[in-house]
Coordinates of C-alpha atoms in Angstrom, one line a residue:
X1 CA 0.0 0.0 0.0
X2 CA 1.6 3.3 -1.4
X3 CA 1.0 6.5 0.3
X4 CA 1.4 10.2 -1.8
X5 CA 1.3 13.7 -1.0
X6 CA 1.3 16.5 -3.3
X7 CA 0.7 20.1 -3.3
X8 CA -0.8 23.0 -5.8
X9 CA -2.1 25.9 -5.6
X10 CA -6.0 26.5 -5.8
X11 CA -7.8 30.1 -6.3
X12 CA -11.1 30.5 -4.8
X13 CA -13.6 33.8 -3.7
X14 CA -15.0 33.7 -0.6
X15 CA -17.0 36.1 1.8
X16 CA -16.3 36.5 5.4
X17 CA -16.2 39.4 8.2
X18 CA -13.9 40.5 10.5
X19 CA -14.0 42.6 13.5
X20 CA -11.2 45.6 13.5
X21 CA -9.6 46.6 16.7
X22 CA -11.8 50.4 16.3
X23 CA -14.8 47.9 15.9
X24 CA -14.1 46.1 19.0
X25 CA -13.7 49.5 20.5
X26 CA -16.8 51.0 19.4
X27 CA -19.0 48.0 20.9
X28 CA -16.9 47.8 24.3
X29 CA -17.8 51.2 24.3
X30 CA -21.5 51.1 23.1
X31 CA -22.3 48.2 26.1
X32 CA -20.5 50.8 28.8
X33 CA -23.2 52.9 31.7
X34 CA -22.1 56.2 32.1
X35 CA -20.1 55.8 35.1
X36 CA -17.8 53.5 33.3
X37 CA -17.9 55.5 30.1
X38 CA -16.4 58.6 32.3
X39 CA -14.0 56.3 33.6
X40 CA -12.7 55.2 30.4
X41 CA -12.6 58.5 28.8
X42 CA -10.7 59.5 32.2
X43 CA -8.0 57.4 31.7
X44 CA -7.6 57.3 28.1
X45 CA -7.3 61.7 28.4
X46 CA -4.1 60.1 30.7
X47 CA -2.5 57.7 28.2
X48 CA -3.0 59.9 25.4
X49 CA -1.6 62.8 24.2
X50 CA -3.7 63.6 21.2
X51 CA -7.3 63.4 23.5
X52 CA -8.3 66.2 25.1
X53 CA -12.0 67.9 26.3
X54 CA -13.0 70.8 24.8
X55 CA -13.4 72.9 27.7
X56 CA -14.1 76.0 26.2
X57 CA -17.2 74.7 24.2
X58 CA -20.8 74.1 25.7
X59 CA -22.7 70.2 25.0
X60 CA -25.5 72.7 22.7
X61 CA -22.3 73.9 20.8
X62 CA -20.5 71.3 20.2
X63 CA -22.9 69.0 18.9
X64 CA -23.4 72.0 15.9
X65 CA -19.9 72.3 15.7
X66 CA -18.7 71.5 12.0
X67 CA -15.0 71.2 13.2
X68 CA -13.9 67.7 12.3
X69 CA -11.7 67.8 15.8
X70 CA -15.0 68.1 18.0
X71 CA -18.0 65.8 18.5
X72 CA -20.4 66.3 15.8
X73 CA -24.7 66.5 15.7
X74 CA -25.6 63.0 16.6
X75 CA -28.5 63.3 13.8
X76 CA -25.4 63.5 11.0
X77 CA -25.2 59.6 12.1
X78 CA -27.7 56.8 9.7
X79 CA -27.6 53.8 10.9
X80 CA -25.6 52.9 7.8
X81 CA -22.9 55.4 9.0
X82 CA -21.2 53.4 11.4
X83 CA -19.4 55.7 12.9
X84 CA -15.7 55.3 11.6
X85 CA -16.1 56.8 8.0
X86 CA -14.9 60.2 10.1
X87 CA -11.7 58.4 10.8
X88 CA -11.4 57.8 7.2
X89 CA -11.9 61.2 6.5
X90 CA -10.1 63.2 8.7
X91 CA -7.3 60.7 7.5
X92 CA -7.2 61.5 4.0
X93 CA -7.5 64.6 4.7
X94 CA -4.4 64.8 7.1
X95 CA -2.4 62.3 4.9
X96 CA -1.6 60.1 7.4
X97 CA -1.7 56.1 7.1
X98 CA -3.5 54.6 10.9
X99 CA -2.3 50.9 11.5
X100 CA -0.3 51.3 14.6
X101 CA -1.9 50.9 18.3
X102 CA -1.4 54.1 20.4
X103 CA 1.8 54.7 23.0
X104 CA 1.2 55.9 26.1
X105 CA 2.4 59.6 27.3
X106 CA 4.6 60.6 30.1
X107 CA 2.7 61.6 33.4
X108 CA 3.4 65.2 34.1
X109 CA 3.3 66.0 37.9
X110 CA 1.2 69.4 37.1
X111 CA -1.6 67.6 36.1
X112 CA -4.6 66.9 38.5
X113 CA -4.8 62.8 39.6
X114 CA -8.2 62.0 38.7
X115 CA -7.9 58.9 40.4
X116 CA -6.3 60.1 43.2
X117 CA -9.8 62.2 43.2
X118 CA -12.1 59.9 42.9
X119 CA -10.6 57.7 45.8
X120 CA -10.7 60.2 48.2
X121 CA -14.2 60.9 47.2
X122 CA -15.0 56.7 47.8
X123 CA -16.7 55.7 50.7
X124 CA -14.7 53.9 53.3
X125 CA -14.9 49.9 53.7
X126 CA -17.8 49.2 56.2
X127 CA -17.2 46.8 58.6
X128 CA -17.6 43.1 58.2
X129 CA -19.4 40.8 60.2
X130 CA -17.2 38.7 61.4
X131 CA -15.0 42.3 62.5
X132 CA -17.8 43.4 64.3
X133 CA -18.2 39.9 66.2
X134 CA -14.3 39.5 67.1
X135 CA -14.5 43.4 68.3
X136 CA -16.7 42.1 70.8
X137 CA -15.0 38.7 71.1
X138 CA -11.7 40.2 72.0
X139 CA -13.2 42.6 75.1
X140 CA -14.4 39.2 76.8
X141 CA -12.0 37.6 79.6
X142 CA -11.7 34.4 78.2
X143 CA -8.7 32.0 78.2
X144 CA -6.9 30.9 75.6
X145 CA -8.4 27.7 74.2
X146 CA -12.2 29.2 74.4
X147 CA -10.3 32.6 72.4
X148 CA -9.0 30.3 69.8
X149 CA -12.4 28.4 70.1
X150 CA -14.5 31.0 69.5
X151 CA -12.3 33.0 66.6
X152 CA -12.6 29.7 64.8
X153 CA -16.4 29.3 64.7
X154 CA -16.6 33.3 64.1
X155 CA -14.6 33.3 60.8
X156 CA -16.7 29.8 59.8
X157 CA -20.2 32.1 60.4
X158 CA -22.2 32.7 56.8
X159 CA -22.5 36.3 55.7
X160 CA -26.2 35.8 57.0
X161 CA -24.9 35.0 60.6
X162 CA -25.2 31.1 60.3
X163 CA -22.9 28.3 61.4
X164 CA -23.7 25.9 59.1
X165 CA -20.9 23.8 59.5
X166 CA -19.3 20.9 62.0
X167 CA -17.7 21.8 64.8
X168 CA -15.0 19.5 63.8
X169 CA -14.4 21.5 60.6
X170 CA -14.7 24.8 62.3
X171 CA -11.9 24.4 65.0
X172 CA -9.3 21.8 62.9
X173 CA -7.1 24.0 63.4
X174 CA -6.7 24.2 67.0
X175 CA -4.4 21.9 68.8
X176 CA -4.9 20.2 70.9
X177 CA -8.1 19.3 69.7
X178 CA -10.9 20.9 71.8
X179 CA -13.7 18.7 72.9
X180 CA -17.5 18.6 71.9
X181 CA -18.9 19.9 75.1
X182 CA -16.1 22.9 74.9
X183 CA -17.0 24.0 71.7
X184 CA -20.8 23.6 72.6
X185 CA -20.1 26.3 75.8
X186 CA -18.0 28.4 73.6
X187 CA -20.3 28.3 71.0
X188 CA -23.1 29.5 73.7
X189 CA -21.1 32.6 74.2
X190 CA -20.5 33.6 70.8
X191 CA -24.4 33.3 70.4
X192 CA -24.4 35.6 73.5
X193 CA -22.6 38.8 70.9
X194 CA -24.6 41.1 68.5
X195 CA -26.6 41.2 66.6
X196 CA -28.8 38.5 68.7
X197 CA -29.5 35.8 66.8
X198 CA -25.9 35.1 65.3
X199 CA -24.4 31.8 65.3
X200 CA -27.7 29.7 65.0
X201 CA -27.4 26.1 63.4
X202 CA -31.2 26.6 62.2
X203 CA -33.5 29.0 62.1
X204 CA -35.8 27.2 64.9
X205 CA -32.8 28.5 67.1
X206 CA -32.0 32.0 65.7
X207 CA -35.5 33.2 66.3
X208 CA -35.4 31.1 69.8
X209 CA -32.3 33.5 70.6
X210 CA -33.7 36.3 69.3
X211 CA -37.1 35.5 71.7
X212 CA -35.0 35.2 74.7
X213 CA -33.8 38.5 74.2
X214 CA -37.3 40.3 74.0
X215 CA -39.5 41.2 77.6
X216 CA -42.2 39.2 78.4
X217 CA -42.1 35.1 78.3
X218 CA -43.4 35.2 74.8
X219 CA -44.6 31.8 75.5
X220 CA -46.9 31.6 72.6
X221 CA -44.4 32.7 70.3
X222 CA -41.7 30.1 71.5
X223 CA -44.0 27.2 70.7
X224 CA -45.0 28.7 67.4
X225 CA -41.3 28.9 66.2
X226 CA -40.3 25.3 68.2
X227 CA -43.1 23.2 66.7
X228 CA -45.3 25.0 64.0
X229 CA -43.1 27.0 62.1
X230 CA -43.9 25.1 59.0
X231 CA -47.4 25.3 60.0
X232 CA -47.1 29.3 60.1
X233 CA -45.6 29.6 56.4
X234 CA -48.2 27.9 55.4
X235 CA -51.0 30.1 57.5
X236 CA -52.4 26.6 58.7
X237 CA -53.9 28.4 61.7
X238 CA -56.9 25.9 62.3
X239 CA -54.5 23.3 62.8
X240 CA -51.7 25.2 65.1
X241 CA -55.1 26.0 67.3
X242 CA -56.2 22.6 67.3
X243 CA -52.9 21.6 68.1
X244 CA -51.9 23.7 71.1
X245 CA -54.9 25.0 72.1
X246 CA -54.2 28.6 71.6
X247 CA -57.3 30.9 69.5
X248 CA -57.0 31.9 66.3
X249 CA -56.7 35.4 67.9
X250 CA -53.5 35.0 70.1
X251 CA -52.1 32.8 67.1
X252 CA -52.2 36.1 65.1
X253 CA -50.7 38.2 67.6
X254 CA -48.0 35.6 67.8
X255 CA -47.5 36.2 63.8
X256 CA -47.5 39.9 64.1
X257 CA -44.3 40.0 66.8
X258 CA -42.4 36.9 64.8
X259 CA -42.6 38.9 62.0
X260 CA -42.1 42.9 62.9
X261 CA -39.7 41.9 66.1
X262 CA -37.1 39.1 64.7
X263 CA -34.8 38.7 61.7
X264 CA -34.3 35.6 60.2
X265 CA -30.8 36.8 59.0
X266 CA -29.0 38.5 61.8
X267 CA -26.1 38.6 60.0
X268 CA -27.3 40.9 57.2
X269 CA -28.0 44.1 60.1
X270 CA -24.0 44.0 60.3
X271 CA -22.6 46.8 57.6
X272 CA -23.8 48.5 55.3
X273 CA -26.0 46.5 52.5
X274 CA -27.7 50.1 50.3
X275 CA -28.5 49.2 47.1
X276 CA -25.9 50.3 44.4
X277 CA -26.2 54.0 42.9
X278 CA -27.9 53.9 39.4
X279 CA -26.9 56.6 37.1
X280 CA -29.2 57.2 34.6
X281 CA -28.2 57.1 30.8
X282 CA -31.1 59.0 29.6
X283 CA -33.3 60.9 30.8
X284 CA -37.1 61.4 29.8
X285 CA -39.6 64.1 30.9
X286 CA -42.6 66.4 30.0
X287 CA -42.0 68.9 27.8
X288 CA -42.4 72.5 29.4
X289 CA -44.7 73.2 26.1
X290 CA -46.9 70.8 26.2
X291 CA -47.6 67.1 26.8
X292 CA -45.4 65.6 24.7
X293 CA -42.6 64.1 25.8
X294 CA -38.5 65.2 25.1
X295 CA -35.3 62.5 25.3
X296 CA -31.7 64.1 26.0
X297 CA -28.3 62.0 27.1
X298 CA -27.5 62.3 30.6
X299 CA -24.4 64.5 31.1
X300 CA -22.3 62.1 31.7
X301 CA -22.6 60.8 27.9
X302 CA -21.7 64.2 26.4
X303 CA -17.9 65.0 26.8
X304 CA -16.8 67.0 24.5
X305 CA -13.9 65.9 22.9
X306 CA -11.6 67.0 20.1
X307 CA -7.6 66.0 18.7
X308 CA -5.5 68.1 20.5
X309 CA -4.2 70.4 17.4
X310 CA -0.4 70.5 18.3
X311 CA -0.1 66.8 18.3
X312 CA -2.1 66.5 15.0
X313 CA 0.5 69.4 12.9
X314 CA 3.5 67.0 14.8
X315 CA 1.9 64.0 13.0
X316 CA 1.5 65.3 9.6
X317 CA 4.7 67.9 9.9
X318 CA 7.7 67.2 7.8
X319 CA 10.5 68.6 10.3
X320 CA 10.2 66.5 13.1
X321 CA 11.7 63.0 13.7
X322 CA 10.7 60.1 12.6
X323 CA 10.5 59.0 15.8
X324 CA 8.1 61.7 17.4
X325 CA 6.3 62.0 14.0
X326 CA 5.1 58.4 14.5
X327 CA 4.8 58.7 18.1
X328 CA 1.8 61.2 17.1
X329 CA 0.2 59.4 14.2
X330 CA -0.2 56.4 16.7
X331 CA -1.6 58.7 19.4
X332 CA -4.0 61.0 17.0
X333 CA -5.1 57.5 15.5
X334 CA -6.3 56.0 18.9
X335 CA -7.9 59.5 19.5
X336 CA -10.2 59.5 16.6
X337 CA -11.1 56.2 17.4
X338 CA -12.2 57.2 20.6
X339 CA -14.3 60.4 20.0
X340 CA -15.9 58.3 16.9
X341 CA -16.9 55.2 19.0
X342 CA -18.3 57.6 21.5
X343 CA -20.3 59.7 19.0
X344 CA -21.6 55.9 17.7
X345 CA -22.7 55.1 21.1
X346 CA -24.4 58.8 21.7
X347 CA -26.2 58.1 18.5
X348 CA -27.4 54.7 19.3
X349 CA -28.9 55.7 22.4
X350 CA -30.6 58.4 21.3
X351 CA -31.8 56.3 18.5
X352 CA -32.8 53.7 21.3
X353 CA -34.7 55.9 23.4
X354 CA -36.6 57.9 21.1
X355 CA -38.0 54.4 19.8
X356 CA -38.6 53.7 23.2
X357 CA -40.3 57.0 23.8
X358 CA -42.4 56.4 20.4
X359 CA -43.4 53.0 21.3
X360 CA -44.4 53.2 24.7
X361 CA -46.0 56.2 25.3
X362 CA -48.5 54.9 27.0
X363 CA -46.4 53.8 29.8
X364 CA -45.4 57.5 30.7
X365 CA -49.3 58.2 31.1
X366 CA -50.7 55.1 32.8
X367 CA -47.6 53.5 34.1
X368 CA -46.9 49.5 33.7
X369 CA -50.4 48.6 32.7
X370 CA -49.4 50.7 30.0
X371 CA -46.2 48.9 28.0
X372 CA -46.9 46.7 24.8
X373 CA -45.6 43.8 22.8
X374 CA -42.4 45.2 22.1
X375 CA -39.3 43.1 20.9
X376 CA -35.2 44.0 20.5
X377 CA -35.8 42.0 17.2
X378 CA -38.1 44.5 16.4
X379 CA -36.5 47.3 17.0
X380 CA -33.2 46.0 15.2
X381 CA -35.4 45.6 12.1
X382 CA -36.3 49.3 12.4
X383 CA -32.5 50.8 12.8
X384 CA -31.6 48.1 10.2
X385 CA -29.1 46.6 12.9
X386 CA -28.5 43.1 13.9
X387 CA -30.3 42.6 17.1
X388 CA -26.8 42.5 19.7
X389 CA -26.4 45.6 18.9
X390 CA -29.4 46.3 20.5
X391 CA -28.6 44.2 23.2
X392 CA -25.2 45.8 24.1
X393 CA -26.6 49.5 24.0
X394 CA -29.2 48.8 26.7
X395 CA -27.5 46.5 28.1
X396 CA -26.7 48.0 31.9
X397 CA -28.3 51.1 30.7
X398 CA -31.0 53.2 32.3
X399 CA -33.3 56.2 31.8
X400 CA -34.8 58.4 34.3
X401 CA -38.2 59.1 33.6
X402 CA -41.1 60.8 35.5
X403 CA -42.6 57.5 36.6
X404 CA -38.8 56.7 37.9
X405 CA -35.5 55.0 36.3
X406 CA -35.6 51.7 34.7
X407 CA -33.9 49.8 32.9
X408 CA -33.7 49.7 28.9
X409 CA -34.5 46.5 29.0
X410 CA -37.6 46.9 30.9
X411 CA -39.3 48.6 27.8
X412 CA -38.6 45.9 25.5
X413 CA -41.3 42.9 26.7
X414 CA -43.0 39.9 25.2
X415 CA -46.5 39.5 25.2
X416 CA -50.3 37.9 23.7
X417 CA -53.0 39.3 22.1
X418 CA -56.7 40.0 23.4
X419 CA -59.6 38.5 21.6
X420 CA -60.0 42.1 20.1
X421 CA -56.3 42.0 19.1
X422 CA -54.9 44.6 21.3
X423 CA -51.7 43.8 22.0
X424 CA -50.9 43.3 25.8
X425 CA -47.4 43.3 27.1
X426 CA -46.4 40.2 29.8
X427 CA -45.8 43.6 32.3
X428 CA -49.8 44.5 32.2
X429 CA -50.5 41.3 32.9
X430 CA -48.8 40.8 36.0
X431 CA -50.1 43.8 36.9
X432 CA -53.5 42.7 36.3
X433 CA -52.6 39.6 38.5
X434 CA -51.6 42.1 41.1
X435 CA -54.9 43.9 40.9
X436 CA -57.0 40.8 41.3
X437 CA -55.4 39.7 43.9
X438 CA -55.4 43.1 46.0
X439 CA -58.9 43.3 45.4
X440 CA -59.7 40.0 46.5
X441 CA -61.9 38.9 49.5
X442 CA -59.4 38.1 51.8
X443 CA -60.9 34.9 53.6
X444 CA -61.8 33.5 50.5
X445 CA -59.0 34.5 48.2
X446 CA -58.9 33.5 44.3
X447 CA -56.9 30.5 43.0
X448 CA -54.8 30.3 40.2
X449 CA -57.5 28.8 38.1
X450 CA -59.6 31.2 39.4
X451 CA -58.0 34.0 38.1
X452 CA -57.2 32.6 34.7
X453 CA -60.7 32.2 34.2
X454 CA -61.3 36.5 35.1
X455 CA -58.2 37.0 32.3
X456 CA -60.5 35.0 30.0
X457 CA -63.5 36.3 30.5
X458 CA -61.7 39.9 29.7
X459 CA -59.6 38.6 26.5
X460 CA -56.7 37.1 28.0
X461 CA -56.3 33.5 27.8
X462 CA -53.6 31.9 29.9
X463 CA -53.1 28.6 31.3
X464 CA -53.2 28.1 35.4
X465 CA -49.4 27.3 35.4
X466 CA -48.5 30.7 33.7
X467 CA -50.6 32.3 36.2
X468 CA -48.7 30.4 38.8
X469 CA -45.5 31.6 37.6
X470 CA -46.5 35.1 37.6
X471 CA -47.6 35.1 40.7
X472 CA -44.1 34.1 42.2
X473 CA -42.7 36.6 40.2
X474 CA -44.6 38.8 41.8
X475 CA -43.9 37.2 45.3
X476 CA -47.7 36.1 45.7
X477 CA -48.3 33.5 48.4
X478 CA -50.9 30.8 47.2
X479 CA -54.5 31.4 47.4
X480 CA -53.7 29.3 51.3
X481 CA -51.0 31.2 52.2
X482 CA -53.1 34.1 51.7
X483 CA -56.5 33.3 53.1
X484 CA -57.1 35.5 56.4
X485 CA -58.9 33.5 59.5

């Protein structure tokens, strides 16, 4: 058996598309919130010597600016312009040839440290839990073995104040090896710290800490939480009273201090848990003429950038080195890049919003009840985009509006049709749910099938397990859960 390799040479067309480092660029940047578009611009006005902000020129002015060195109208923008043909432009008509990536300046010492700035302007750390706990641990008179004992369960606690693991695991460090019944009295005073509550193997024994803590024998409460706690989630009061004795009356009292007076997470009231900052992307509101409605770029999205003009004569003049000369085509190259894939992203989400705007209006008037069928595919089809694009300019974006700030992505929402073929947006309906089940007689509350059949009878048909799911999404008990004795 003979075995032959040859080789020759074959022609052949074929189509195929490849992303260029300014592309890459322009979608890293389109997918950016504001705060991190600030930060980028911040630090690339620090690496680059051809970037700089127009100081001297308003947002209004340089958006009608017809200097190719400044930001232009975002209108000039089709979606067929993708944003780079001013590179190619102010290019040809620099004479310069771009296929370098840019060099980083020198850091003078008379310029301001943003980031030095913005750190001092960060919140501190807050404390952790476990810091707060060993500040407390560390004032007791203990000796050394329950010290070392009670460190070692302290760093094992869970962020919500649990110790959910062996007490063989938590101290295998310690030598010698402690015993059970020294860990179970060490383990008593660490349960003995605040918040009350911490270091509970269960929750049967946080809330019993917890009870211990509060005046009053809060007898009823304690056998509640020790043998009906199940019973409680479930609002099976009939059977707790028929069980212990107790009326349906004291039962409920029982509910109402459980519930206002203890924290099933102990750990979380340890530091601080806000929610994040949002900063809005755009911002929609009333117009002061009328009742229509106007969409601008939060400031944040409008820096006004231009090519620093001294860098751009070094890179196109003849008398400099060939060194420096190249040293500012790379930098004047990276800073077109920049201002165009910023001016592509302000034009996409003005674009974005406006749709937004156009398509929704309801949902300014009326609120959620308000928002239809409305797709990213759809939209894409209308800017003649593919759909990511979409995706990546509202992705992490939001707009303030004056119902409140949302997301981008909340506007865009599936949906079904009523038997008059209005189209109704998955949002209304949960807000329908909502409705009917605020409304509803409270000791004889409406079932999922129940209230598929009143969404039927007024045009919308769904089945009793999408009505289940959207009433967990809504954090709806079931139709027990909810039924008031």
């Amino acid at each position: 058996m003979s075995q032959s390799f040859s080789q020759s040479l074959v022609q052949q067309m074929r189509m195929e598309q490849r992303l260029t480092p300014q592309l890459i660029q322009s979608m890293a940047i389109l997918q950016k919130p504001v705060a991190d578009l600030e930060s980028y611009i911040n630090d690339a006005l620090e690496s680059n010597a051809a970037l700089e902000i127009a100081e001297s020129l308003a947002p209004e002015q340089t958006a009608s600016n017809g200097d190719l060195h400044t930001i232009r109208r975002t209108r000039d923008l089709t979606p067929q312009d993708d944003g780079f043909g001013r590179m190619e432009r102010f290019s040809r008509s620099q004479n310069m040839d771009f296929d370098d990536a840019p060099a980083p300046r020198a850091y003078r010492s008379d310029e301001p440290d943003s980031k030095m700035g913005a750190l001092a302007n960060t919140p501190g750390r807050t404390e952790s839990l476990s810091e707060h706990l060993l500040d407390q641990w560390r004032m007791l008179d203990l000796d050394v073995i329950p010290r070392q004992i009670g460190e070692a369960l302290i760093n094992h606690l869970d962020p919500d104040g649990y110790l959910r693991v062996a007490f063989e695991d938590a101290v295998d460090i310690i030598r010698p090896a402690p015993s059970l019944s020294q860990i179970s009295e060490t383990l008593l005073q660490v349960q003995s710290l605040e918040p009350t509550g911490i270091g509970a193997r269960d929750i049967v024994e946080c809330l019993l800490l917890q009870l211990d803590q509060l005046p009053g024998d809060n007898q009823v409460e304690r056998t509640l939480v020790k043998n009906h706690l199940e019973d409680l989630a479930h609002n099976r009061l009939p059977l707790i009273a028929k069980a212990t004795g107790y009326s349906i009356g004291e039962i409920k009292e029982a509910m109402q201090v459980i519930r206002t007076s203890l924290s099933p997470h102990p750990g979380y009231l340890v530091g601080d848990r806000r929610a994040p900052i949002i900063r809005p992307d755009l911002i929609v509101e009333y117009a002061d003429s009328g009742g229509g409605l106007t969409v601008r770029l939060a400031r944040g999205n409008l820096p006004s950038l231009r090519i620093n003009e001294q860098v751009a004569d070094i890179a196109k003049s003849k008398g400099n080195g060939k060194e420096t000369k190249e040293f500012a085509r790379k930098q004047v190259e990276a800073a077109t890049s920049i201002i165009d894939a910023v001016l592509f992203r302000r034009s996409r989400l003005m674009e974005v919003g406006k749709a937004i705007v156009e398509k929704q209006r309801a949902f300014f008037d009326i609120g959620p009840e308000g928002l239809k069928v409305y797709r990213m595919s759809d939209l894409a089809v209308e800017m003649g985009c593919d759909p990511s694009t979409i995706s990546r300019t509202v992705s992490d974006k939001h707009v303030q509006t004056p119902r409140g700030i949302y997301p981008l992505r909340y506007f865009f929402t599936g949906g079904t049709e009523t038997d008059d073929g209005e189209s109704v947006g998955w949002d209304r309906v949960k807000t329908r749910v909502r409705e009917l089940v605020d409304n509803e007689e409270k000791k004889n509350p409406l079932n999922d099938d129940q209230i598929a059949a009143i969404l039927k009878a007024e045009g919308i048909e769904l089945s009793r397990r999408t009505v289940a799911k959207y009433r967990q999404q809504l954090d709806i008990p079931t139709a027990r859960q909810r039924r008031e004795y």
